[in-house]
Coordinates of C-alpha atoms in Angstrom, one line a residue:
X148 CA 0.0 0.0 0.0
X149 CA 3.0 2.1 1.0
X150 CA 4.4 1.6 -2.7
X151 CA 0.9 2.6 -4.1
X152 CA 0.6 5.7 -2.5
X153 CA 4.0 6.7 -3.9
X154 CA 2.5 5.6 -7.2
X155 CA -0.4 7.3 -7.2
X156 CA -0.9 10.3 -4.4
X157 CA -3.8 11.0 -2.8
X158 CA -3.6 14.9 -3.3
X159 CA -1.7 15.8 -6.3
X160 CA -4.9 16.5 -8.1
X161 CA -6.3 18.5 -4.9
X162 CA -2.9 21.0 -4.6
X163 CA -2.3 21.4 -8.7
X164 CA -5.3 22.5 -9.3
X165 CA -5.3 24.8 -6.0
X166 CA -2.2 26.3 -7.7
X167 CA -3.2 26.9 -11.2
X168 CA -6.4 28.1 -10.5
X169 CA -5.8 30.3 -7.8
X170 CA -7.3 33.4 -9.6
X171 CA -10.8 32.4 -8.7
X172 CA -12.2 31.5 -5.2
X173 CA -15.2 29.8 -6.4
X174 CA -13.2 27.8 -9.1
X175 CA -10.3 26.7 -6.4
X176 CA -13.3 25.6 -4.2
X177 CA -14.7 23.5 -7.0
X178 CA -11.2 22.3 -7.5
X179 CA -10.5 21.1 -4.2
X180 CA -14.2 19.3 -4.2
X181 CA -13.1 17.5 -7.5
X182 CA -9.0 16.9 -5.9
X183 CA -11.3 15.3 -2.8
X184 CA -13.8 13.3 -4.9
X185 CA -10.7 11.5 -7.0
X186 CA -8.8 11.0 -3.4
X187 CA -11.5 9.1 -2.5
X188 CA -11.9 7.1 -6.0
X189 CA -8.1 6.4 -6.0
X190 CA -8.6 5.0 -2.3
X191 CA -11.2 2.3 -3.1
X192 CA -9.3 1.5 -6.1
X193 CA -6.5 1.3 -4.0
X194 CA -8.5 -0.9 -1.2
X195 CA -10.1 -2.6 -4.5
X196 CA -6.7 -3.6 -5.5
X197 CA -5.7 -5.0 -2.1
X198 CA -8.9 -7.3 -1.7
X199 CA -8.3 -9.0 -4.7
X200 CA -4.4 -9.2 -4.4
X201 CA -5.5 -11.1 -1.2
X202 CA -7.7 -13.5 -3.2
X203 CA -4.7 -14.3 -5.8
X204 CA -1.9 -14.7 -3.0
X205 CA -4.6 -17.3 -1.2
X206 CA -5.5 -18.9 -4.4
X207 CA -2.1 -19.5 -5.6
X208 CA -1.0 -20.4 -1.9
X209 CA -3.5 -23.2 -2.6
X210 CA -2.5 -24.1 -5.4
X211 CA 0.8 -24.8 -4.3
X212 CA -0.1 -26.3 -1.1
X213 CA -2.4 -28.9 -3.0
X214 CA 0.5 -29.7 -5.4
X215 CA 2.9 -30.4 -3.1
X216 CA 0.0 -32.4 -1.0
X217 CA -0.7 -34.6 -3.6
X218 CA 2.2 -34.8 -4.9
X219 CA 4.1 -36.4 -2.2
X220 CA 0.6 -38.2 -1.4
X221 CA 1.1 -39.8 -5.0
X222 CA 4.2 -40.7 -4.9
X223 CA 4.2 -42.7 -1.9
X224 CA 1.1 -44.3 -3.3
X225 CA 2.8 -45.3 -6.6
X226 CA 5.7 -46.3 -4.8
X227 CA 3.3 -48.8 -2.3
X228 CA 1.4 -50.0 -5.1
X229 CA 4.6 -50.6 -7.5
X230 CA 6.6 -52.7 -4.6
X231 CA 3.5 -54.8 -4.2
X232 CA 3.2 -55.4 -7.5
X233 CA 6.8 -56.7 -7.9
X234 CA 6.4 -58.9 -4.7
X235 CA 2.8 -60.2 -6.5
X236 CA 2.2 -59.3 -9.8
X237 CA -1.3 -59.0 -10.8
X238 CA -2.1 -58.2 -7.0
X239 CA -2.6 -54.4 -8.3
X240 CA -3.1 -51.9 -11.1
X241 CA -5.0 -53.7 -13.8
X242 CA -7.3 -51.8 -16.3
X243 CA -8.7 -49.6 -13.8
X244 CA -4.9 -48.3 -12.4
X245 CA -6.9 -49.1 -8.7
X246 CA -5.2 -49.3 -5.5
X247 CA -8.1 -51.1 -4.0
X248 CA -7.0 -54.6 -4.8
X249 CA -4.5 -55.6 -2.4
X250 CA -4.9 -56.5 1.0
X251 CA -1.5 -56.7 1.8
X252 CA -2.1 -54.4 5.4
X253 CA 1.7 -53.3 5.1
X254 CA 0.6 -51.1 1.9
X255 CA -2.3 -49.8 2.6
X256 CA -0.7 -48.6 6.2
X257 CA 2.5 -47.0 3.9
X258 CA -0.1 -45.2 1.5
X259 CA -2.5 -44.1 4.7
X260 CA 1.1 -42.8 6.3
X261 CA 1.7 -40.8 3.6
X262 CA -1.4 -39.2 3.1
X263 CA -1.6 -38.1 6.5
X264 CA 1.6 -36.9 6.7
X265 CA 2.4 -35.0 3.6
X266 CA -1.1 -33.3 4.8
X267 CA -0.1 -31.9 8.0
X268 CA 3.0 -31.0 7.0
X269 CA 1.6 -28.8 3.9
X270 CA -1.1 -28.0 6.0
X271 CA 1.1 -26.1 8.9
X272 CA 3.1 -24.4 5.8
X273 CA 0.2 -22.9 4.5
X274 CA -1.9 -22.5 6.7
X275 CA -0.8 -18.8 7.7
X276 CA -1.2 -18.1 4.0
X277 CA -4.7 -19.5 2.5
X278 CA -5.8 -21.8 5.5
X279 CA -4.3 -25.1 3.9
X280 CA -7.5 -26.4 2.8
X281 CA -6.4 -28.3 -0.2
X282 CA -9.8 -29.8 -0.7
X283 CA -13.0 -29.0 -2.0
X284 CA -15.4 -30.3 0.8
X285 CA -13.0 -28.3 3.3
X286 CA -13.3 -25.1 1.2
X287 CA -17.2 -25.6 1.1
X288 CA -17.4 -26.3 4.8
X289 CA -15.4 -23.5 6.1
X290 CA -17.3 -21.0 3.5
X291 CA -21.1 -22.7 5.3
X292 CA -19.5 -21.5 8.6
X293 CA -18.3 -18.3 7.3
X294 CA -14.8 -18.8 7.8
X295 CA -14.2 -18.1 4.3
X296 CA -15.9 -15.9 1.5
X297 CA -17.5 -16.8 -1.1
X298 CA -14.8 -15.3 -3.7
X299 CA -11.7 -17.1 -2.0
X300 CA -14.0 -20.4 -2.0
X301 CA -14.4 -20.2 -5.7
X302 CA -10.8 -19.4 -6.4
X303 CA -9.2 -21.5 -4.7
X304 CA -11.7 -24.7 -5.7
X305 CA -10.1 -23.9 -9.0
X306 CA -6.8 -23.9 -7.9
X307 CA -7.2 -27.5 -6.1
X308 CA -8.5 -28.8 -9.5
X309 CA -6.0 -27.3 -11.2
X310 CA -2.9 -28.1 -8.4
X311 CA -4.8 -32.5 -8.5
X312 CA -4.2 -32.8 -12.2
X313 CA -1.0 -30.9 -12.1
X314 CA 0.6 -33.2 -9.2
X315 CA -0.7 -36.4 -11.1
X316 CA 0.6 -35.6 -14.3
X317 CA 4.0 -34.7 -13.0
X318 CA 4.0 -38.1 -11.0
X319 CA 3.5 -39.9 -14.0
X320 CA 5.5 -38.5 -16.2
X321 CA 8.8 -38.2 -13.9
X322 CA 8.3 -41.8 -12.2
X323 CA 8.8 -45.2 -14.0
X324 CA 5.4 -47.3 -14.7
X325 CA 1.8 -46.4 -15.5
X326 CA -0.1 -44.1 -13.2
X327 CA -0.7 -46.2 -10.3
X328 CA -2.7 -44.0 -7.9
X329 CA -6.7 -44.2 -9.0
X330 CA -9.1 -44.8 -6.4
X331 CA -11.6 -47.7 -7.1
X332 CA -14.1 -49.6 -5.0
X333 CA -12.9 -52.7 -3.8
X334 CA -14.1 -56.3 -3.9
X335 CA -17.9 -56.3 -2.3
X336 CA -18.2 -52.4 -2.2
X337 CA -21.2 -51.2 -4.1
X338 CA -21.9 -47.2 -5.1
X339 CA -24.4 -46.9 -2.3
X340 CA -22.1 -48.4 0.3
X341 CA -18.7 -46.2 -1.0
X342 CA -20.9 -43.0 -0.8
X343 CA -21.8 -43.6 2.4
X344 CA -18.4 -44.8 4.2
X345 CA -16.8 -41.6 2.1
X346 CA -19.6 -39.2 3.6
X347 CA -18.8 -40.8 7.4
X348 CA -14.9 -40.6 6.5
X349 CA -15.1 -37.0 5.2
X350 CA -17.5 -35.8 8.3
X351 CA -14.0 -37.1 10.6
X352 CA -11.7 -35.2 8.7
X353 CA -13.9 -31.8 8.0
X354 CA -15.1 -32.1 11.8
X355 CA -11.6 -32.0 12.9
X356 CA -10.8 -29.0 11.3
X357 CA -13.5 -27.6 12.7
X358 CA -12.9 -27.7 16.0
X359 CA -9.0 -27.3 15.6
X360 CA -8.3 -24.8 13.0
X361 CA -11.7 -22.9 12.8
X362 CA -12.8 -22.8 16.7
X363 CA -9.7 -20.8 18.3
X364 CA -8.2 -22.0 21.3
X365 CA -4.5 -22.1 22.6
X366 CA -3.3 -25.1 20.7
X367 CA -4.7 -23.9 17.3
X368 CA -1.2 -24.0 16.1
X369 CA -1.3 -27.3 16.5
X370 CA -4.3 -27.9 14.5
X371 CA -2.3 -29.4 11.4
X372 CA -1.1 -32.2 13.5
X373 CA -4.6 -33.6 14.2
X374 CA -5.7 -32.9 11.0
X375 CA -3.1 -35.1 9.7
X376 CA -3.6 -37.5 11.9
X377 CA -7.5 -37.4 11.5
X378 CA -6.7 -38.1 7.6
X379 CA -4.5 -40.5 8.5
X380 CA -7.0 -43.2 10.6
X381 CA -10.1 -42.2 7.6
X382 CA -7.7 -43.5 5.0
X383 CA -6.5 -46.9 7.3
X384 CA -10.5 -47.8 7.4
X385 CA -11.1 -46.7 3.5
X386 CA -8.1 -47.2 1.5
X387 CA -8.6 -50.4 0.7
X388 CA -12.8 -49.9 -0.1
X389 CA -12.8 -46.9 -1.9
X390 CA -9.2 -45.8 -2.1
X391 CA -9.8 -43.7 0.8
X392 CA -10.2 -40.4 -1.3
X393 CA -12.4 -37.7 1.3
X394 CA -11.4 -35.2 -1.5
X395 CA -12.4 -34.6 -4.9
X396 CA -9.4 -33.3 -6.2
X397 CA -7.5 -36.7 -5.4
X398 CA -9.9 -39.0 -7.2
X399 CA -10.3 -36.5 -10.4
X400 CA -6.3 -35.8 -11.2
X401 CA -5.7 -39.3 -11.6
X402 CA -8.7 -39.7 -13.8
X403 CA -7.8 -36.9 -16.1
X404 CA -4.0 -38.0 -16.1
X405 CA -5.2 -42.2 -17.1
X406 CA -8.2 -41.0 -19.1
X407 CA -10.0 -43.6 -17.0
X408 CA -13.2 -42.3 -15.2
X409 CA -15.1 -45.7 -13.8
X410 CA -19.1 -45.5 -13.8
X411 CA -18.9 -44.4 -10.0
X412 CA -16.6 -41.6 -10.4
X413 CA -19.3 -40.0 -8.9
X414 CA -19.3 -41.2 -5.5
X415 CA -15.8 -39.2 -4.9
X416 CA -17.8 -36.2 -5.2
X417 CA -21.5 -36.9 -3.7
X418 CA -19.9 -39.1 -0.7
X419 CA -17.4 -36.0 0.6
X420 CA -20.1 -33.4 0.1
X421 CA -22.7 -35.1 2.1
X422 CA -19.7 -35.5 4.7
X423 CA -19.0 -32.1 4.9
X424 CA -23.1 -31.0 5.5
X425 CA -23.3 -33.9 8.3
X426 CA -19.7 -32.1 9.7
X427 CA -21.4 -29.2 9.5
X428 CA -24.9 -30.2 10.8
X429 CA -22.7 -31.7 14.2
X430 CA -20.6 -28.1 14.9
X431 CA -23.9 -25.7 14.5
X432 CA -25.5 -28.5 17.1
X433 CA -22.0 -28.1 19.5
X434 CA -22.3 -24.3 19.1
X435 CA -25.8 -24.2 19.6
X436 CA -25.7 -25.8 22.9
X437 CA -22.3 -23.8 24.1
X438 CA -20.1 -27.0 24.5
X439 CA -17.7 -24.1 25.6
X440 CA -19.6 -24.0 28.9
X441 CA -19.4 -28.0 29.7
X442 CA -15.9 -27.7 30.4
X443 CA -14.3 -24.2 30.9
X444 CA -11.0 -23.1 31.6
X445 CA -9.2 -25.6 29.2
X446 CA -7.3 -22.5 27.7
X447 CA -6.3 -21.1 31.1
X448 CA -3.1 -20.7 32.3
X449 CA -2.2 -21.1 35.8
X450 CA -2.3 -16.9 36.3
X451 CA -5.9 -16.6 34.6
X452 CA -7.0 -19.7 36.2
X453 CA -6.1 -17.7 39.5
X454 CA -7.6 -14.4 38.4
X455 CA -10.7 -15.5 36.5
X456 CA -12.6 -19.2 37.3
X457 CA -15.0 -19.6 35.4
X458 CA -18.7 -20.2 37.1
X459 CA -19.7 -23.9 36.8
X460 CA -23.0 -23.1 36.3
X461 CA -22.7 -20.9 33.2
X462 CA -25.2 -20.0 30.5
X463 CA -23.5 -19.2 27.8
X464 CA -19.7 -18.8 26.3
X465 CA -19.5 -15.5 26.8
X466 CA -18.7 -16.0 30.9
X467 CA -16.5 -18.6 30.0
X468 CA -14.2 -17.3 27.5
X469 CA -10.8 -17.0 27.9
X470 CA -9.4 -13.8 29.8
X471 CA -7.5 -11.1 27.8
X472 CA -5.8 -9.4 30.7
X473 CA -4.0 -6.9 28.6
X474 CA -7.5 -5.4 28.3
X475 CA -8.0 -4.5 31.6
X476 CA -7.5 -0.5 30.9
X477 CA -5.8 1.5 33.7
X478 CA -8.4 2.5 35.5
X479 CA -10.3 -0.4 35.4
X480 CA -7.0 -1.8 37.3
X481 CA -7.0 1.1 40.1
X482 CA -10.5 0.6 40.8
X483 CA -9.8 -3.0 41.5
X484 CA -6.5 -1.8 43.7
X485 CA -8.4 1.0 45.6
X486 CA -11.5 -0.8 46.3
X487 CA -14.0 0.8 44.7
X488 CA -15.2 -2.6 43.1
X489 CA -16.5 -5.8 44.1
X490 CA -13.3 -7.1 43.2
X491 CA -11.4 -8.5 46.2
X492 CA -7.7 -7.4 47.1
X493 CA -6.1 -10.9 46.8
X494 CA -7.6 -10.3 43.2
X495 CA -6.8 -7.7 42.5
X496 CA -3.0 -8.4 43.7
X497 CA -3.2 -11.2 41.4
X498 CA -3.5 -8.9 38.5
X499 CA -0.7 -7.2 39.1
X500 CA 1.6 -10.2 40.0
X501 CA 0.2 -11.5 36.2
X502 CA 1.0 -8.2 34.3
X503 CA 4.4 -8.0 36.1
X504 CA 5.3 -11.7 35.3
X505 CA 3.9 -10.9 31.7
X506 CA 6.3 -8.1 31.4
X507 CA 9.3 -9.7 32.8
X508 CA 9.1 -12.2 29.7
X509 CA 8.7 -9.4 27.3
X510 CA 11.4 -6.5 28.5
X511 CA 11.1 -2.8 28.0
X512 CA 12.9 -2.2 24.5
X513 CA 16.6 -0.8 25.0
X514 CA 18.1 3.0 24.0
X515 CA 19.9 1.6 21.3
X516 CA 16.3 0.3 20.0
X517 CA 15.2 3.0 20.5
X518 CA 17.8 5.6 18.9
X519 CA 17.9 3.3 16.2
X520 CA 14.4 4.6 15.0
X521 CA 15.2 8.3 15.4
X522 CA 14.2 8.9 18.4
X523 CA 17.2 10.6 20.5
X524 CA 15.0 10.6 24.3
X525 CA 16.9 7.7 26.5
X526 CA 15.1 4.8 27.8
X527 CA 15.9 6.7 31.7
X528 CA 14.4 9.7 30.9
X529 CA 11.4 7.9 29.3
X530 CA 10.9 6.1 32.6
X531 CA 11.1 9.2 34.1
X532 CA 8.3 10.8 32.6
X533 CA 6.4 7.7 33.2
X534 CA 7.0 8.5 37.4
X535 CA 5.8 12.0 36.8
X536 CA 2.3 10.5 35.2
X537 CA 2.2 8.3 37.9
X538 CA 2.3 11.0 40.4
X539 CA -0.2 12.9 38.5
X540 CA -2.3 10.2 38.5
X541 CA -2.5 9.4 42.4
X542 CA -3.3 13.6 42.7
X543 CA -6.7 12.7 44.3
X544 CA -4.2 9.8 46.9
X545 CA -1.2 12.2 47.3
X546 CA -1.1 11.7 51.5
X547 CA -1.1 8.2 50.5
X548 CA 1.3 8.1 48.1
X549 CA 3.6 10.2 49.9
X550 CA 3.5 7.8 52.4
X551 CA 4.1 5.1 50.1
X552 CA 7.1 6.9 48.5
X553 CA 9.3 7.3 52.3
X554 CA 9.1 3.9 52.8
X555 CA 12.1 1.8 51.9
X556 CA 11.0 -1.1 50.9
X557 CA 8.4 -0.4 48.3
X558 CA 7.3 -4.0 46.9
X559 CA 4.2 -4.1 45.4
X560 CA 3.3 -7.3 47.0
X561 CA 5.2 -6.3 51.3
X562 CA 2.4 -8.5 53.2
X563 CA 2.8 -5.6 56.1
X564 CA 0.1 -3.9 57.8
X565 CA -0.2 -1.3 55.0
X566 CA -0.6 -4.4 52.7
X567 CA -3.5 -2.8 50.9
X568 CA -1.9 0.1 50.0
X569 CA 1.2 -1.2 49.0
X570 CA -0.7 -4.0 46.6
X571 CA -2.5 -0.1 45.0
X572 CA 0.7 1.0 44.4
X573 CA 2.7 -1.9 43.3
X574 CA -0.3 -2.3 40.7
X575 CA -0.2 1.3 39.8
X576 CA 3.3 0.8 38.7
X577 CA 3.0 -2.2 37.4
X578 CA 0.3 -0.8 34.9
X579 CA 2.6 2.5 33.8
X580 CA 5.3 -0.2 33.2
X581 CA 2.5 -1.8 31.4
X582 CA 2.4 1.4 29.0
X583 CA 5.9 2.5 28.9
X584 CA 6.6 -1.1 27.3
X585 CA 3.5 0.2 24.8
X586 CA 4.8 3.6 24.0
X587 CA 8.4 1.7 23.6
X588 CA 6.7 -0.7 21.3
X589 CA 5.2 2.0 19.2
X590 CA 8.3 3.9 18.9
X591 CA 10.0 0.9 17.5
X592 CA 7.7 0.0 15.2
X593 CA 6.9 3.7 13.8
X594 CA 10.1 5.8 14.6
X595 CA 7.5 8.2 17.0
X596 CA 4.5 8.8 19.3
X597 CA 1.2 8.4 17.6
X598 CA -0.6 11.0 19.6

């Protein structure tokens, strides 16, 4: 955007015309309207531009993501499926390149170990980028809960088409052998039945992701790693029935690539969309009920479980949601030190021992930080003017803090017989801490104050 504006500035129109026209009053007016009217055009071209920049990085972020998916995914297949082959020729392939006729266990465990592997690791690469869907039912389920638009759904459905023949053709054309990699139904599997054991299959995976990647919780960087591992036990149970495909992309790459499409093709598309609706149909009826309120605290750490428990007989997930202590505004904080809320001291002493801990992992930035931005005001003088705040802060406490100030051993947290007092204080200054770390931050990031 920064680039942009260079390109195209906002008010060259505006002060040109100002300029040249300065002779008349009512014509500069009319001017400046028009200079205003084309700032604000070339802005939501500008924003314009951005949004769909956005949608192309996502879409080819997917397309790359599903390559390398299914390409690895492939490969291990054809590599499974051409060992077997060698050990018992005629066990696999055949006219219909399936993977579905061997019951050696050992194979079908190698080809579900790949799959769910090269999916969480493409899936935590990615992730940060598109959302590492890499399959169609995914994209639709995540677009019914809103997690994605409707724009980024269709773009990057196209680019998982695209990315499932792209990976199948390069497998077959750089490894030796016909295209081994097709899923097929197996011996005794009938369209009804492989529509129905892909819906339940797919329901697992898109659930999963659900709950991981799409509800936020602590451990959502962790998502890919169940994911993976959800893929991984679907394709142990279908493999050797239906291929194990839960994605329409797998099945339809290999079926371009061979020019094979069996009668059933269809089930790899109807079986993983009814999968996603029952996925779908289970997280409204979790979110409906608040499941968040069956078992709270689960994101807590040890300070927030201390400051906030969650009531056990809570209505909703609003009272049981996860505490954002760096919220808590300054004088939310002193009314909690000084009493004037229901909050109790011991509380409110627990605040402050959280926001001091908090800071002590994340340290006030240095003066050579600092000067490194342009700014030439040392870190020591910087805490100085944070004191002087302080003091006119407490104007309404001054005996108090006077008091406060003589005595030598000024701990926030001196269990004496001004304990209350101290634990006001010790908060106080733990909060202007709190915002010189802020200001420090700010400076860093923008070389000055933003007033």
């Amino acid at each position: 955007m920064a680039h942009a504006r260079n390109v195209l500035p906002f008010h060259t129109n505006e002060t040109t015309n100002g300029h040249s026209n300065g002779t008349s009053r009512d014509k500069e007016k009319q001017n400046g309207n028009n200079g205003n009217n084309d700032s604000r055009g070339t802005r939501f071209k500008l924003a314009l531009t951005a949004k769909w920049k956005n949608e192309l990085v996502a879409a080819a972020a997917e397309f790359a993501g599903t390559f390398m998916f299914l390409f690895f995914a492939y490969g291990g297949t054809q590599v499974a499926n051409s060992a077997a082959a060698q050990d018992n020729p005629g066990a696999v392939g055949g006219q219909d390149n399936s993977i579905t006729q061997t019951p050696n266990t050992s194979v079908l465990l190698y080809i579900s170990l790949i799959f769910g592997f090269s999916l969480m690791v493409n899936v935590w690469v990615f992730f940060r980028v598109s959302g590492g869907l890499f399959n169609p039912a995914v994209t639709l389920g995540l677009y019914l809960i809103g997690a994605v638009n409707g724009v980024r759904a269709i773009m990057c459905f196209v680019s998982q088409m695209l990315a499932g023949m792209a990976a199948a053709g390069v497998i077959d054309a750089i490894l030796p052998g016909p295209l081994n990699v097709s899923t097929t139904l197996g011996a005794g599997m009938t369209p009804a039945r492989g529509v129905f054991l892909e819906m339940f299959l797919t329901s697992i995976l898109v659930f999963t992701i659900f709950m991981l990647a799409a509800e936020k919780h602590k451990a959502t960087y962790l998502a890919p790693v169940g994911i993976g591992l959800a893929l991984f036990i679907a394709e142990l149970v279908g493999v050797f029935f239906t291929g194990g495909s839960l994605n329409p992309t797998r099945s339809f790459g290999p079926c371009v690539v061979t020019h094979v499409f069996p009668g059933y093709h269809y089930i790899y598309w109807f079986g993983p969309l009814m999968g996603t609706l029952l996925a779908f149909a289970m997280y409204k009826i979790v979110k409906l009920v608040d499941y968040e309120t069956v078992n709270p605290g689960q994101d807590f750490d040890d300070h927030e479980a201390a400051l906030f428990n969650p009531p056990e007989d809570a209505e909703n997930a609003e009272q049981v949601q996860r505490p954002n202590v760096a919220a808590i505004t300054a004088q939310q904080a002193v009314r909690m030190a000084s009493g004037q809320s229901d909050v109790s001291p011991d509380r409110a002493n627990n605040v402050g021992t959280y926001m001091e801990r908090s800071m002590s992992s994340n340290p006030p930035i240095n003066d050579e930080e600092i000067r490194s931005n342009g700014v030439q005001r040392s870190h020591s003088q910087h805490i100085k003017g944070s004191k002087n705040r302080a003091d006119g802060l407490q104007n309404s406490q001054s005996h108090r803090r006077n008091d406060s100030i003589n005595q030598k051993d000024v701990s926030p947290y001196n269990h004496s017989r001004d304990g209350s007092r101290n634990r006001s204080d010790g908060l106080q200054n733990a909060i202007m801490q709190l915002s010189d770390m802020s200001v420090e931050r700010e400076i860093s990031r923008t070389g000055h104050i933003r007033h």
